[in-house]
Short mmCIF file of C-alpha atoms in Angstrom, two decimals:
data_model
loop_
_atom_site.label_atom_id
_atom_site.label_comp_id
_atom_site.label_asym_id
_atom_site.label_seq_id
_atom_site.Cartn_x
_atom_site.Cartn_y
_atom_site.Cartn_z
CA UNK N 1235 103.83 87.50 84.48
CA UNK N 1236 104.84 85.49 87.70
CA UNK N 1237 102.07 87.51 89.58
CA UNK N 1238 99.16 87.06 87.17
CA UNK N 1239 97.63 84.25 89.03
CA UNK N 1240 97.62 86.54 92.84
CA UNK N 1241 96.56 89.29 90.72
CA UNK N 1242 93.17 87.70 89.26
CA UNK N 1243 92.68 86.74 92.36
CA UNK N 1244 92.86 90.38 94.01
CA UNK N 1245 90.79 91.44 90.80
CA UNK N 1246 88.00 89.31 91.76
CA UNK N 1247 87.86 89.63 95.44
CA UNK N 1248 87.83 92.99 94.56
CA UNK N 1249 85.70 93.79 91.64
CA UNK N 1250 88.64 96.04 89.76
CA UNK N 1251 90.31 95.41 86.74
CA UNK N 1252 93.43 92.63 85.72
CA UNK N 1253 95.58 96.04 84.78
CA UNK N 1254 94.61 97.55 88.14
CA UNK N 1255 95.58 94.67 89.98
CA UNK N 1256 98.73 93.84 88.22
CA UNK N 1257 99.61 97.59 88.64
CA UNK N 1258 99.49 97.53 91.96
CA UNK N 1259 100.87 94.43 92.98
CA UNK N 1260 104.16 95.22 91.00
CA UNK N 1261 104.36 98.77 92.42
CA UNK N 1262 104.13 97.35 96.04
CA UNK N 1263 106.77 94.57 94.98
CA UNK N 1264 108.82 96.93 93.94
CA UNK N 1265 108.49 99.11 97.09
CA UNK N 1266 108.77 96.45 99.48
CA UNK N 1267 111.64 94.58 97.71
CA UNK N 1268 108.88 91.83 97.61
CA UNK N 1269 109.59 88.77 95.42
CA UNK N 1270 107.00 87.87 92.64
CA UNK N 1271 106.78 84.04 94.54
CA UNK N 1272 105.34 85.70 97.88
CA UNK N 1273 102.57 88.03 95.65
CA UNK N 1274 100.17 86.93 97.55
CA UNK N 1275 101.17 87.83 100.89
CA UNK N 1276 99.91 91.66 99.23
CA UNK N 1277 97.10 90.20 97.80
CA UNK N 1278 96.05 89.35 101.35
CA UNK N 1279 97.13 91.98 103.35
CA UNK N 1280 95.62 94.66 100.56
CA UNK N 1281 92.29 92.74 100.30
CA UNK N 1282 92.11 92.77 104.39
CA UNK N 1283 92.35 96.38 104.04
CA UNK N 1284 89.59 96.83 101.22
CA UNK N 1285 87.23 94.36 103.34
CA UNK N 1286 88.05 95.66 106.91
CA UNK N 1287 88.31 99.42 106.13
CA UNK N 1288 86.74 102.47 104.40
CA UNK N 1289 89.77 101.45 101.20
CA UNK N 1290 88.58 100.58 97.69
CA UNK N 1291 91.38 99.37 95.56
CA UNK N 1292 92.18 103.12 93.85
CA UNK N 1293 92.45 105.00 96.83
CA UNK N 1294 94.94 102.10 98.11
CA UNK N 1295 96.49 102.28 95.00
CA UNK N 1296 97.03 106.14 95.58
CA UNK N 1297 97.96 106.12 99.74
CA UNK N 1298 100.99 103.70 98.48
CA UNK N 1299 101.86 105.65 95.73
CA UNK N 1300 102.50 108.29 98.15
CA UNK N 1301 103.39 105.73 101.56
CA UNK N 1302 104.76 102.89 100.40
CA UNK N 1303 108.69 104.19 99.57
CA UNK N 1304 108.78 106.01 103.28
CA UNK N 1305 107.34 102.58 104.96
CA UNK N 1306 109.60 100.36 103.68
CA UNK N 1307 112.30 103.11 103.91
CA UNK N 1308 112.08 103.13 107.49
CA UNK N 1309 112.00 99.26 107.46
CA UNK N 1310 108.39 98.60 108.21
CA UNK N 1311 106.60 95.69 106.98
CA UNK N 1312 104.18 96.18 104.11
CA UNK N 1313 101.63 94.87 106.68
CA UNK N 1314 102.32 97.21 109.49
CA UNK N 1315 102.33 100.07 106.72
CA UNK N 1316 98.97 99.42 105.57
CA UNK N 1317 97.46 98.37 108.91
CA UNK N 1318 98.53 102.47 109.72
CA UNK N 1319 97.28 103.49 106.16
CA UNK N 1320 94.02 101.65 107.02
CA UNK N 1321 93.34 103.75 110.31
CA UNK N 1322 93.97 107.20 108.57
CA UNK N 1323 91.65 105.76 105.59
CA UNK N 1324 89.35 105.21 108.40
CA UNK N 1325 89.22 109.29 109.37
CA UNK N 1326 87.27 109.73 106.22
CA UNK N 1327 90.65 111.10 104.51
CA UNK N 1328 91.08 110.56 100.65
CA UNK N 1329 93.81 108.30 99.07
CA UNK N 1330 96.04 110.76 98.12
CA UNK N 1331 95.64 112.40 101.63
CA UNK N 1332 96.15 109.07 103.89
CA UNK N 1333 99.44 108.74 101.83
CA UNK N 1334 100.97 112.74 102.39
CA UNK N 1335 99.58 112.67 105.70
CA UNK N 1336 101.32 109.30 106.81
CA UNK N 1337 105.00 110.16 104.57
CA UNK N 1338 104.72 114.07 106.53
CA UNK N 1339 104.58 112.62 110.09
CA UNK N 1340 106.91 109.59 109.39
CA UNK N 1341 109.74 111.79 107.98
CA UNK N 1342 108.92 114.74 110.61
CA UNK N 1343 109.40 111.51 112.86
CA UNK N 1344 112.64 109.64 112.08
CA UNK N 1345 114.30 113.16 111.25
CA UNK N 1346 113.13 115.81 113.89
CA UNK N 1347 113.85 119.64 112.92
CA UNK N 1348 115.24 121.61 115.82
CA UNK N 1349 112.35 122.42 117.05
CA UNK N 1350 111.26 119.25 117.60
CA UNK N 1351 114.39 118.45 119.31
CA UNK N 1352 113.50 121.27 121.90
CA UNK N 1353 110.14 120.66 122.18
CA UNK N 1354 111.23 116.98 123.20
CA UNK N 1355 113.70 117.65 125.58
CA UNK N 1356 111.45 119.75 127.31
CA UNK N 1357 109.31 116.99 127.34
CA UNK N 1358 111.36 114.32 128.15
CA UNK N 1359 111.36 112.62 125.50
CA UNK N 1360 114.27 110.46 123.90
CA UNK N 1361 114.21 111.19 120.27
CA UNK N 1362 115.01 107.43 119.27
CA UNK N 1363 111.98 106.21 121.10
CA UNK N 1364 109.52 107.46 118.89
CA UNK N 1365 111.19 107.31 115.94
CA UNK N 1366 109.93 104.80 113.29
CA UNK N 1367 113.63 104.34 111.64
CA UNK N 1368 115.09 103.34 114.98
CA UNK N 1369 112.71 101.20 116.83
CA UNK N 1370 110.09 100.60 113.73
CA UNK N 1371 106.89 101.94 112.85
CA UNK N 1372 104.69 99.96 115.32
CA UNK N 1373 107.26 100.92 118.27
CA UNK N 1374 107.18 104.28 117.81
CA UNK N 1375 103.28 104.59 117.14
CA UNK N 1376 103.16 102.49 120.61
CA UNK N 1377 105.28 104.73 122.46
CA UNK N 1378 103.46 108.02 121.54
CA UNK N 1379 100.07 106.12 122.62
CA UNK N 1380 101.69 105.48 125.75
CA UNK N 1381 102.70 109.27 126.07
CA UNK N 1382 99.36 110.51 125.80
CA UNK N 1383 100.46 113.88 124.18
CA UNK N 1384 98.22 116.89 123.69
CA UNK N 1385 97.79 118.04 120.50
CA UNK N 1386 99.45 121.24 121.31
CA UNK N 1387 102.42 119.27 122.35
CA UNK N 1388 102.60 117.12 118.81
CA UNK N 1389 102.86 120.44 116.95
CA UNK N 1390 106.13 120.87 116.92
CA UNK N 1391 107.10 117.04 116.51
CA UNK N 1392 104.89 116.22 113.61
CA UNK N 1393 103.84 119.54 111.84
CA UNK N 1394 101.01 121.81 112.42
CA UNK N 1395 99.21 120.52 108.82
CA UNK N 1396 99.50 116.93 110.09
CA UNK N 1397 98.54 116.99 113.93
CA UNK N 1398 95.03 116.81 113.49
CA UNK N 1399 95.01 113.66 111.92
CA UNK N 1400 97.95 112.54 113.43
CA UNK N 1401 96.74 113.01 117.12
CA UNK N 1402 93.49 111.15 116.29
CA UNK N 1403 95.54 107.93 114.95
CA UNK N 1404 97.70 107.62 118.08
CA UNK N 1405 94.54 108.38 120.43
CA UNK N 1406 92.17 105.85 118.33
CA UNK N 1407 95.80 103.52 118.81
CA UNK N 1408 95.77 104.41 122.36
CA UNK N 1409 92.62 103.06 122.83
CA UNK N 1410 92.99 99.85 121.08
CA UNK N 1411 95.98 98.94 121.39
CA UNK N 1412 95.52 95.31 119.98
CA UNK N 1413 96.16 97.33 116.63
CA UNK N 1414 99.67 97.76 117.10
CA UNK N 1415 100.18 93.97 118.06
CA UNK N 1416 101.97 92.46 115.18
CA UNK N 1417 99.83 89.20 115.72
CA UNK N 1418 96.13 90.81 115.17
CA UNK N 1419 97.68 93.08 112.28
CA UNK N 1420 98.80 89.91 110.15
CA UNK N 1421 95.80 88.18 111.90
CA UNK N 1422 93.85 90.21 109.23
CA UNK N 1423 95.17 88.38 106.28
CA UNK N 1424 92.01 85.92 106.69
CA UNK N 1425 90.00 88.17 105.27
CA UNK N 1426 90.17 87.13 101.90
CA UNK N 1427 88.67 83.49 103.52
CA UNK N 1428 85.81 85.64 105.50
CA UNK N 1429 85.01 87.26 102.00
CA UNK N 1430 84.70 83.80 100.02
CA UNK N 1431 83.01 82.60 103.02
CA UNK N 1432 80.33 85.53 102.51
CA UNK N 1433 79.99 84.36 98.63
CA UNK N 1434 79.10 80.62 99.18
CA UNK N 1435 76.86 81.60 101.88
CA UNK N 1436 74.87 84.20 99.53
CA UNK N 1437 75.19 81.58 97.15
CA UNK N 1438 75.63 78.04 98.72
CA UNK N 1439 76.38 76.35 95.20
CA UNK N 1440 80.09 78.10 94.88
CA UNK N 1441 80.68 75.72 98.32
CA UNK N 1442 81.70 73.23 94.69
CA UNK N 1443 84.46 75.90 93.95
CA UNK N 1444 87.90 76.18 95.26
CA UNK N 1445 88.88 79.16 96.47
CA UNK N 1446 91.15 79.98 92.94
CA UNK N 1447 87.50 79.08 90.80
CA UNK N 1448 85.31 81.19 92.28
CA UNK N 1449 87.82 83.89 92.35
CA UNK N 1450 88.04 83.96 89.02
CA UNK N 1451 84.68 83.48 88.83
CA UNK N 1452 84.11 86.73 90.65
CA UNK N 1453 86.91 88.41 88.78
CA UNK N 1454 85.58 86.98 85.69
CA UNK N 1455 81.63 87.81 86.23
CA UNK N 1456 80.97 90.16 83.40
CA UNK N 1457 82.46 87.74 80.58
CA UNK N 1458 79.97 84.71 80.74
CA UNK N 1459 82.15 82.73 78.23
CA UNK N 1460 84.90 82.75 80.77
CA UNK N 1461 83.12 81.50 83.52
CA UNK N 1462 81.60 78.70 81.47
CA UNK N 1463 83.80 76.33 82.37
CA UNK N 1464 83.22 76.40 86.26
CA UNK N 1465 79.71 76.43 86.13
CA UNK N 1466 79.22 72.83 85.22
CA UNK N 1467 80.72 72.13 88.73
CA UNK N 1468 77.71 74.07 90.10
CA UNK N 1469 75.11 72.68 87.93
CA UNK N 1470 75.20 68.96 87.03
CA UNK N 1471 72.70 69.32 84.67
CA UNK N 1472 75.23 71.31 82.56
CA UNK N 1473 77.35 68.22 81.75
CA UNK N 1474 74.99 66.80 79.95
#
């Protein structure tokens, strides 16, 4: 598989399984109309979200399931979608949760019932200005922040079963705003460098690995005979 090599190295940065990996990584490539030579633009943006967030691998692996298809439907980036994913995650919500909670508000979003529509109007709010399909995810998550709504007055816009968590997204976005930059959200794909940085430093002799070895090294840890090969690059005494 064209992905195998991105995919042992999510599998070891992460501690999960080949199948796992591979799994997900197709799924997403799938969803995101993602072509198997950029596999590791996921690989970074879903290990910045496992080290930078309250995400293991399976409850990613679940929010997309649920996220991914209403993301990229609405043309966000895979980054942008997971950077939101990531803040719900953050709430304390459960995979499967972050995922119906963040497809309920987008949809409610980029196709407002009538209600909404009134309760908009009498707000003065343009319906295209928070709406994800129109002016993308980021845009519309930016605009709300800057609206400052009341949780009352999201009700009818997003759905009385989402507000709660909805409201505390765009207020914890409100307040740091330098989430919604496009910049710091990609900005986060170095931490797959800050987590091999953490390794050597534990363990100063991986500093002989590249970043690929002691991946699979990692990935590889609980079948010795595999990891055989790289150790002599650690231990000189091995090649003799």
């Amino acid at each position: 598989i064209a992905v195998s090599g991105d995919a042992l190295k999510f599998a070891g940065a992460n501690a999960t399984t080949m199948y796992q990996s591979t799994s997900l990584l197709a799924a997403t490539m799938k969803q995101f109309s993602i072509q198997a030579n950029q596999s590791s633009r996921i690989v970074d943006t879903f290990t910045a979200a496992t080290q930078n967030s309250m995400f293991d691998v399976e409850s990613l692996a679940v929010a997309m399931r649920y996220a991914g298809n209403v993301g990229s439907g609405m043309g966000a980036e895979l980054e942008e979608t997971v950077a939101v994913l990531s803040q719900f995650r953050d709430m304390g919500l459960e995979g499967s949760m972050v995922g119906t909670r963040f497809r309920q508000a987008m949809l409610r979003l980029s196709a407002p019932t009538i209600k909404a529509k009134k309760a908009m109007d009498k707000l003065g709010i343009s319906y295209d200005s928070i709406n994800p399909s129109k002016v993308g995810l980021i845009e519309a998550l930016r605009e709300l922040a800057r609206l400052n709504l009341s949780q009352e007055a999201l009700v009818p816009i997003v759905g009385s079963k989402v507000v709660a968590d909805f409201n505390k997204l765009v207020q914890s976005l409100r307040s740091t705003g330098e989430v919604l930059e496009d910049g710091s959200i990609k900005a986060g794909t170095t931490s797959l460098e800050a987590f091999l940085e953490k390794k050597r430093n534990a363990f100063p002799r991986f500093f002989f690995l590249s970043n690929d070895e002691l991946l699979e090294v990692l990935g590889q840890a609980k079948n010795p005979r595999n990891i055989q090969p790289h150790m002599a690059k650690c231990f000189d005494a091995i090649k003799s």
